[in-house]
Every structure is written in C-alpha cells, then in structure tokens.
Coordinates of C-alpha atoms and ligand atoms in Angstrom, one line a residue:
X1 CA 15.9 -7.6 -49.2
X2 CA 12.3 -6.7 -49.1
X3 CA 10.1 -6.9 -46.1
X4 CA 8.5 -10.1 -47.3
X5 CA 11.6 -12.0 -46.5
X6 CA 12.2 -10.4 -43.2
X7 CA 10.5 -12.0 -40.1
X8 CA 8.0 -9.8 -38.4
X9 CA 6.3 -10.2 -35.0
X10 CA 2.7 -8.7 -35.3
X11 CA 1.2 -10.2 -32.1
X12 CA 1.8 -12.8 -29.4
X13 CA -0.7 -14.8 -27.6
X14 CA 1.3 -16.7 -25.0
X15 CA 0.2 -19.1 -22.2
X16 CA 3.0 -18.5 -19.7
X17 CA 3.0 -20.4 -16.4
X18 CA 1.3 -18.3 -13.8
X19 CA 0.2 -15.4 -15.8
X20 CA -2.8 -13.6 -14.3
X21 CA -3.2 -10.8 -16.8
X22 CA -2.7 -10.3 -20.5
X23 CA -2.9 -6.9 -22.2
X24 CA -2.3 -6.1 -25.8
X25 CA -1.3 -2.4 -26.1
X26 CA -0.9 -0.7 -29.3
X27 CA 2.8 -1.6 -29.8
X28 CA 3.6 -4.1 -26.9
X29 CA 2.1 -7.1 -25.4
X30 CA 2.0 -7.3 -21.5
X31 CA 1.9 -10.5 -19.6
X32 CA 1.7 -10.0 -15.7
X33 CA 2.8 -12.8 -13.4
X34 CA 2.3 -11.6 -9.7
X35 CA 4.1 -8.4 -9.6
X36 CA 6.4 -9.4 -12.5
X37 CA 5.7 -7.8 -15.8
X38 CA 6.9 -9.3 -19.1
X39 CA 6.7 -6.8 -21.8
X40 CA 7.1 -8.0 -25.3
X41 CA 7.8 -5.3 -28.0
X42 CA 6.1 -6.4 -31.2
X43 CA 6.8 -5.0 -34.7
X44 CA 3.4 -3.1 -34.6
X45 CA 3.5 0.7 -35.4
X46 CA 0.9 3.2 -34.1
X47 CA 0.3 6.7 -35.1
X48 CA -2.3 9.2 -34.1
X49 CA -3.4 6.4 -31.4
X50 CA -4.2 3.9 -34.3
X51 CA -2.4 0.7 -35.0
X52 CA -1.3 0.9 -38.6
X53 CA -2.2 -2.2 -40.9
X54 CA 1.4 -3.3 -41.5
X55 CA 4.2 -4.2 -39.2
X56 CA 7.7 -2.9 -39.3
X57 CA 10.6 -5.4 -39.4
X58 CA 12.9 -5.2 -36.4
X59 CA 11.0 -2.3 -34.9
X60 CA 10.2 -4.5 -31.6
X61 CA 13.8 -5.2 -31.2
X62 CA 15.1 -1.6 -31.9
X63 CA 12.5 -0.2 -29.5
X64 CA 13.0 -2.8 -26.7
X65 CA 16.9 -2.6 -26.9
X66 CA 16.9 1.4 -27.0
X67 CA 14.6 1.5 -24.0
X68 CA 16.7 -1.0 -22.1
X69 CA 19.8 0.9 -23.1
X70 CA 18.5 4.3 -21.6
X71 CA 16.9 2.6 -18.6
X72 CA 20.2 0.9 -17.6
X73 CA 22.2 4.3 -18.2
X74 CA 19.8 6.2 -15.9
X75 CA 19.2 3.8 -13.2
X76 CA 21.5 5.3 -10.8
X77 CA 19.7 8.7 -11.2
X78 CA 15.9 7.5 -11.3
X79 CA 14.6 4.1 -10.1
X80 CA 13.0 2.1 -12.9
X81 CA 11.1 -1.0 -13.4
X82 CA 13.5 -3.0 -15.6
X83 CA 15.3 -6.3 -14.3
X84 CA 16.2 -8.2 -17.5
X85 CA 16.1 -8.5 -21.1
X86 CA 16.2 -12.3 -21.9
X87 CA 15.3 -11.6 -25.6
X88 CA 15.8 -8.8 -28.0
X89 CA 12.0 -8.3 -28.0
X90 CA 11.5 -8.8 -24.2
X91 CA 11.9 -6.7 -21.1
X92 CA 11.0 -8.2 -17.7
X93 CA 10.6 -6.1 -14.5
X94 CA 8.4 -4.9 -11.9
X95 CA 4.8 -4.5 -12.6
X96 CA 3.9 -0.9 -11.3
X97 CA 0.5 0.5 -10.3
X98 CA 0.5 3.2 -13.1
X99 CA 0.1 6.8 -12.3
X100 CA -2.5 8.2 -14.6
X101 CA -0.7 11.0 -16.3
X102 CA 2.0 11.2 -18.8
X103 CA 4.8 13.4 -18.0
X104 CA 5.6 15.2 -21.3
X105 CA 8.8 17.4 -21.2
X106 CA 9.8 19.7 -24.2
X107 CA 13.2 21.5 -24.7
X108 CA 12.0 22.9 -27.9
X109 CA 8.8 24.4 -29.4
X110 CA 7.8 21.6 -31.6
X111 CA 4.8 19.6 -32.5
X112 CA 1.6 20.0 -30.5
X113 CA 3.3 22.8 -28.5
X114 CA 4.2 24.6 -31.7
X115 CA 0.6 24.1 -33.1
X116 CA -0.7 25.6 -29.8
X117 CA 1.7 28.6 -30.0
X118 CA 0.9 29.2 -33.7
X119 CA -2.7 29.4 -32.9
X120 CA -1.9 32.4 -30.6
X121 CA -1.9 30.7 -27.2
X122 CA 0.9 31.4 -24.8
X123 CA -0.1 29.0 -22.1
X124 CA 0.2 25.2 -22.4
X125 CA -0.9 22.8 -19.6
X126 CA -0.7 26.0 -17.2
X127 CA 2.8 26.7 -18.3
X128 CA 3.5 30.0 -20.1
X129 CA 5.6 30.2 -23.2
X130 CA 7.7 33.4 -24.0
X131 CA 6.7 35.8 -26.7
X132 CA 8.5 35.8 -30.1
X133 CA 9.5 32.2 -30.6
X134 CA 9.7 30.2 -33.8
X135 CA 9.0 26.8 -34.5
X136 CA 11.7 24.5 -33.1
X137 CA 13.3 27.2 -31.0
X138 CA 14.7 26.0 -27.6
X139 CA 12.7 27.1 -24.3
X140 CA 14.8 29.0 -21.8
X141 CA 14.4 25.9 -19.6
X142 CA 12.5 22.7 -20.6
X143 CA 8.7 22.9 -19.9
X144 CA 6.7 20.1 -18.5
X145 CA 3.3 19.7 -20.3
X146 CA 1.5 16.6 -18.9
X147 CA -1.2 14.7 -20.4
X148 CA -3.9 12.4 -19.0
X149 CA -3.5 8.7 -19.7
X150 CA -6.8 8.0 -21.3
X151 CA -8.0 4.5 -21.0
X152 CA -9.7 4.8 -24.3
X153 CA -9.3 7.6 -26.9
X154 CA -6.9 10.6 -27.0
X155 CA -4.7 11.8 -24.2
X156 CA -5.5 15.3 -23.2
X157 CA -3.4 18.2 -21.9
X158 CA -3.6 18.7 -18.2
X159 CA -2.1 21.3 -15.9
X160 CA -0.2 20.6 -12.6
X161 CA -3.0 22.4 -10.8
X162 CA -5.7 20.3 -12.2
X163 CA -3.7 17.0 -11.6
X164 CA -3.5 18.1 -7.8
X165 CA -6.9 19.3 -7.7
X166 CA -8.3 16.0 -9.2
X167 CA -6.0 14.1 -6.7
X168 CA -4.2 12.0 -9.3
X169 CA -1.1 12.5 -7.3
X170 CA -0.2 14.4 -4.1
X171 CA 1.9 17.5 -4.2
X172 CA 4.8 15.5 -2.7
X173 CA 4.4 13.0 -5.2
X174 CA 4.2 15.7 -8.0
X175 CA 7.5 17.0 -6.8
X176 CA 9.2 13.6 -7.1
X177 CA 7.7 13.2 -10.7
X178 CA 9.0 16.6 -11.7
X179 CA 12.4 15.9 -10.3
X180 CA 12.7 12.6 -12.1
X181 CA 11.3 13.9 -15.3
X182 CA 14.0 16.7 -15.4
X183 CA 16.7 14.3 -14.4
X184 CA 16.0 11.8 -17.1
X185 CA 15.6 14.6 -19.7
X186 CA 18.9 16.1 -18.8
X187 CA 20.5 12.6 -19.1
X188 CA 18.8 11.9 -22.3
X189 CA 20.0 15.2 -23.5
X190 CA 23.6 14.9 -22.7
X191 CA 23.5 11.3 -24.0
X192 CA 22.0 12.4 -27.3
X193 CA 24.4 15.4 -27.6
X194 CA 27.5 13.0 -27.3
X195 CA 26.0 11.2 -30.5
X196 CA 25.5 14.5 -32.3
X197 CA 21.7 14.7 -31.6
X198 CA 19.3 16.9 -29.9
X199 CA 16.6 15.3 -27.5
X200 CA 13.8 17.6 -28.5
X201 CA 10.9 16.2 -26.3
X202 CA 9.8 13.2 -24.7
X203 CA 7.4 11.6 -22.4
X204 CA 7.7 9.5 -19.3
X205 CA 5.2 7.2 -17.5
X206 CA 5.6 6.5 -13.8
X207 CA 4.1 4.1 -11.4
X208 CA 4.5 2.9 -8.0
X209 CA 5.9 -0.3 -6.9
X210 CA 5.8 -1.3 -3.1
X211 CA 5.3 2.5 -2.5
X212 CA 8.2 3.6 -4.4
X213 CA 7.8 5.9 -7.5
X214 CA 9.6 4.6 -10.4
X215 CA 9.7 5.3 -14.2
X216 CA 8.2 2.5 -16.2
X217 CA 7.6 1.7 -19.9
X218 CA 10.0 2.7 -22.6
X219 CA 12.1 6.0 -22.4
X220 CA 14.0 8.0 -25.0
X221 CA 12.6 5.8 -28.1
X222 CA 11.7 7.2 -31.3
X223 CA 8.2 6.2 -30.2
X224 CA 8.2 8.3 -27.2
X225 CA 10.6 11.1 -28.2
X226 CA 11.7 13.4 -31.1
X227 CA 15.3 13.9 -31.8
X228 CA 16.9 16.5 -34.1
X229 CA 20.3 16.4 -35.9
X230 CA 22.6 18.8 -33.9
X231 CA 24.8 19.6 -36.6
X232 CA 23.5 22.5 -38.5
X233 CA 20.5 23.0 -36.2
X234 CA 21.3 26.8 -35.6
X235 CA 22.1 27.5 -39.2
X236 CA 18.7 26.1 -40.1
X237 CA 16.9 28.0 -37.3
X238 CA 18.7 31.2 -38.6
X239 CA 17.5 30.6 -42.1
X240 CA 14.0 29.6 -41.0
X241 CA 14.5 26.2 -42.5
X242 CA 12.9 23.0 -41.1
X243 CA 15.0 20.7 -38.9
X244 CA 16.0 17.2 -39.7
X245 CA 13.8 14.9 -37.3
X246 CA 14.7 11.5 -36.2
X247 CA 11.5 10.0 -35.1
X248 CA 8.2 8.7 -36.1
X249 CA 7.2 12.1 -37.4
X250 CA 7.7 11.2 -41.0
X251 CA 5.3 8.4 -40.7
X252 CA 2.8 10.8 -39.4
X253 CA 3.5 13.1 -42.3
X254 CA 3.2 10.4 -44.8
X255 CA -0.2 9.5 -43.4
X256 CA -1.3 13.0 -43.3
X257 CA -0.3 13.4 -47.0
X258 CA -2.5 10.4 -47.6
X259 CA -5.6 11.9 -45.8
X260 CA -5.4 10.4 -42.5
X261 CA -5.1 12.0 -39.3
X262 CA -6.8 9.5 -37.0
X263 CA -10.0 11.3 -37.1
X264 CA -13.4 9.4 -37.1
X265 CA -14.4 8.2 -40.5
X266 CA -10.9 8.6 -42.1
X267 CA -9.8 5.7 -43.9
X268 CA -6.3 4.4 -43.0
X269 CA -3.9 4.3 -46.0
X270 CA -2.1 1.0 -46.6
X271 CA 1.7 1.7 -46.7
X272 CA 3.4 0.5 -49.7
X273 CA 6.3 -2.1 -49.4
X274 CA 9.1 0.4 -49.9
X275 CA 7.7 2.7 -47.3
X276 CA 7.6 -0.1 -44.7
X277 CA 11.1 -0.9 -45.4
X278 CA 12.1 2.7 -45.3
X279 CA 10.5 3.0 -41.8
X280 CA 12.5 -0.1 -40.6
X281 CA 15.7 1.4 -41.8
X282 CA 14.9 4.6 -40.1
X283 CA 14.3 2.9 -36.8
X284 CA 17.7 1.0 -37.2
X285 CA 19.5 4.1 -38.1
X286 CA 18.1 5.8 -35.1
X287 CA 19.2 3.0 -32.8
X288 CA 22.7 3.1 -34.2
X289 CA 23.0 6.8 -34.1
X290 CA 21.6 7.3 -30.5
X291 CA 23.6 4.5 -29.1
X292 CA 26.7 4.8 -31.2
X293 CA 26.4 1.0 -31.4
X294 CA 25.7 -1.2 -34.4
X295 CA 22.4 -2.9 -34.5
X296 CA 22.7 -6.7 -34.6
X297 CA 19.3 -8.1 -35.7
X298 CA 18.0 -11.3 -34.6
X299 CA 16.9 -12.9 -37.9
X300 CA 15.3 -16.2 -36.5
X301 CA 12.5 -17.1 -38.7
X302 CA 10.0 -17.8 -36.0
X303 CA 10.5 -14.8 -33.5
X304 CA 7.1 -15.7 -31.7
X305 CA 8.5 -19.2 -30.9
X306 CA 11.9 -17.9 -29.9
X307 CA 10.5 -15.3 -27.5
X308 CA 8.2 -17.8 -25.9
X309 CA 11.0 -19.9 -25.1
X310 CA 13.4 -17.1 -23.8
X311 CA 10.7 -16.0 -21.3
X312 CA 10.0 -19.6 -20.1
X313 CA 13.7 -20.1 -19.7
X314 CA 14.1 -17.0 -17.7
X315 CA 11.2 -17.8 -15.5
X316 CA 12.5 -21.3 -14.8
X317 CA 15.9 -20.1 -14.0
X318 CA 14.3 -17.6 -11.5
X319 CA 12.2 -20.2 -9.8
X320 CA 15.3 -22.6 -9.3
X321 CA 16.6 -22.1 -5.8
X322 CA 20.1 -20.6 -5.9
X323 CA 22.8 -22.5 -4.5
Ligands
LIG1 N1 6.5 -1.5 -15.3 C1 5.2 -1.5 -15.8 N2 4.1 -1.7 -15.0 C2 2.9 -1.7 -15.4 N3 2.5 -1.3 -16.7 C3 3.5 -0.9 -17.5 C4 4.8 -0.9 -17.1 N4 5.6 -0.6 -18.3 C5 4.8 -0.2 -19.2 N5 3.5 -0.4 -18.8 C6 2.4 -0.4 -19.7 O1 2.5 -1.3 -20.8 C7 1.9 -0.7 -22.0 C8 2.9 -0.7 -23.0 O2 2.4 -1.1 -24.2 P1 1.9 0.0 -25.4 O3 1.9 -0.7 -26.6 O4 2.6 1.3 -25.2 O5 0.5 0.2 -24.8 P2 -0.5 1.5 -25.0 O6 -1.3 1.2 -26.2 O7 -1.4 1.4 -23.9 O8 0.3 2.7 -24.9 C9 1.6 0.7 -21.5 O9 0.1 0.7 -21.3 C10 2.2 1.0 -20.3 O10 1.5 2.0 -19.5
LIG2 MG1 2.4 3.4 -25.0

C-alpha cells in the first residue's frame, strides 16, 4: 500500500459550537471552548521548527494515542490536562494558562547537549556536565535543561536562575515543575525499560488551570522524546558505536543529508513517497514497541469529517443534563 491510498489529515478548519479560539500549531490544531481545549493531532510533521510539505499517514493517531497512554498512566503521580479521547486523533481537556518554558530533561548526553559538550562547554542551562563523557553516555542523574517557549522562531536555552530572575515562575513554582518533571521522567523511564527501551530525553510543557500546575500537551511521544534500544546499548557504547534511535531523528538526518537544517534561505527538500511511508511505519513501530500493544489504525476515508462528528457528539453528551 503506498501513501496515496492512505487517508491523511493535513489540516482541520472546524466551526464548533461555542469555540472562542482556534490556533494551528505545527502539528496540532487547537480549538478552545471556554476553559475546554480540543486538541486535534493532524498528520503534519515538523522538523527544525518547520512544517514539512508532506503529511505522514497515521502519525496523528499514533501521537495522540501515545500521549494519552502516558498521560493516563502517570495521572496519579502528576496532574495533567487530559479528560477524554473521543476519536483516535482527538484529545479533550483543560485549557491551561501556559507557563512560558519547556522543561527539558536528559538522562543521556545526546543531541543538543552532546553538540554543546563536544564544542568544549561543560555547562548547559546553568547545569554542569561531568568531564570525560562520550556521546550517549548516561548522566549520573538526569539533568534539567529548560528552554524558552518562543512565540515565534527557535526556542532558546535558559537556566533556572534566569527563569527566576525574569519572573517566569516563582521559586515555589519552580520546585513543583522540577518535582513533576523528575517524576514523569522516572515513570517514563521505567515504562520504557519494561518494553526494552531507554527513554533518553524528553520535554514537558506545563500550565496552570484554576491555580493548579499541571502537565499539558503531549508526553513521551517520538515528537517530544528520544528513545534508544536497551538491548546491546552498553556493548555499542563500549565499542564506540552509534545507538539505535527510535525518534524523529532519522527525519532530521535525512533533511540534513539533503541540505536542510531549518536555516534561513535553505530550501526544504520534498520527501519521496517511500520515505514518507517509512516514516509512517517507524511511528507505528514506535507506538507498538513503547506500549506493547498493536496499533489499530482508523482507516476511514474522510478523517476530517469523522473527527468533526466525534467532537460534536462529545460536546453534546457533555451538555446533556445527567440523570
Ligand atoms: N492543555 C493545554 N492548554 C493550553 N495549551 C495547550 C494545552 N496542551 C497543549 N497546548 C498547546 O497546544 C499546542 C500544540 O500544538 P503543536 O502543534 O505542538 O504547536 P506548536 O507549533 O505551538 O508546538 C502547543 O502550542 C501547546 O503549548
Ligand atoms: Mg509543540
């Protein structure tokens, strides 16, 4: 089956009863109704903060269901925004007032942290990194390296000190964010381990809802996290080999190989059919591996219509007085 025959959901443009705000993110479409958020995961894919020209079949379903899986599994440890998933592509929950930082947590020296380390720096976001580490080595304890949530353009590294100095959060709030971040990462790490995976690093977004801090957005998905295969990890490290990553990293690598790193003036290469299919398969594989469950795709030919109806049905059921 090639991706021409698979339905993709590239965008939505709904007119839901009572909606008072619509925002099209890079990957998801947001509809706000009072303090309710309806988050529709589309099949768009982004890399280097750019939306790529082609959508990936089933990616929205995979992301939405993975995020919901982890949010439900961790709800007893850390309060989160999710209330219901009335459709494979839809999550509904509390609309939070976003806290303008991303809490990045890293168990291993990979990606941006490794590039910083390799350049000779030993401090990242005010956190020091031990001498003598190699790429992908574990940190003695996971480090938290926050970034700013830029309204436009790239997110930037920021230290805890700077966050407090700028008054983005109070020191009491920071303590909660740090506690929640470590709790979620610990749970994600043990859940991954049970499935033969290493949760390498990830980022969390938090917001407040009725004065309570809660985790919002997606957690532990391949768009927000990196995973390695656990089996053979140490042997590969010992031999200085690269690790097997389950994440969007291979898409970034393909783009870089084709001259695109998201910099101004660079032209975005168009991904060929087979590569789009490969990305789709990788997302599905990751879903199955991380959850240990098989992925049941919703193959309806008009996902946009199906989703609209599912949301409306949900809203109607909620407004009906309970007996
Ligand atoms: N519960 C929530 N309340 C308010 N905003 C949320 C909530 N959950 C997620 N968001 C926001 O929804 C958007 C998700 O769509 P995404 O495609 O990731 O957008 P972006 O391009 O801004 O990252 C993000 O901006 C995220 O901060
Ligand atoms: Mg996002």
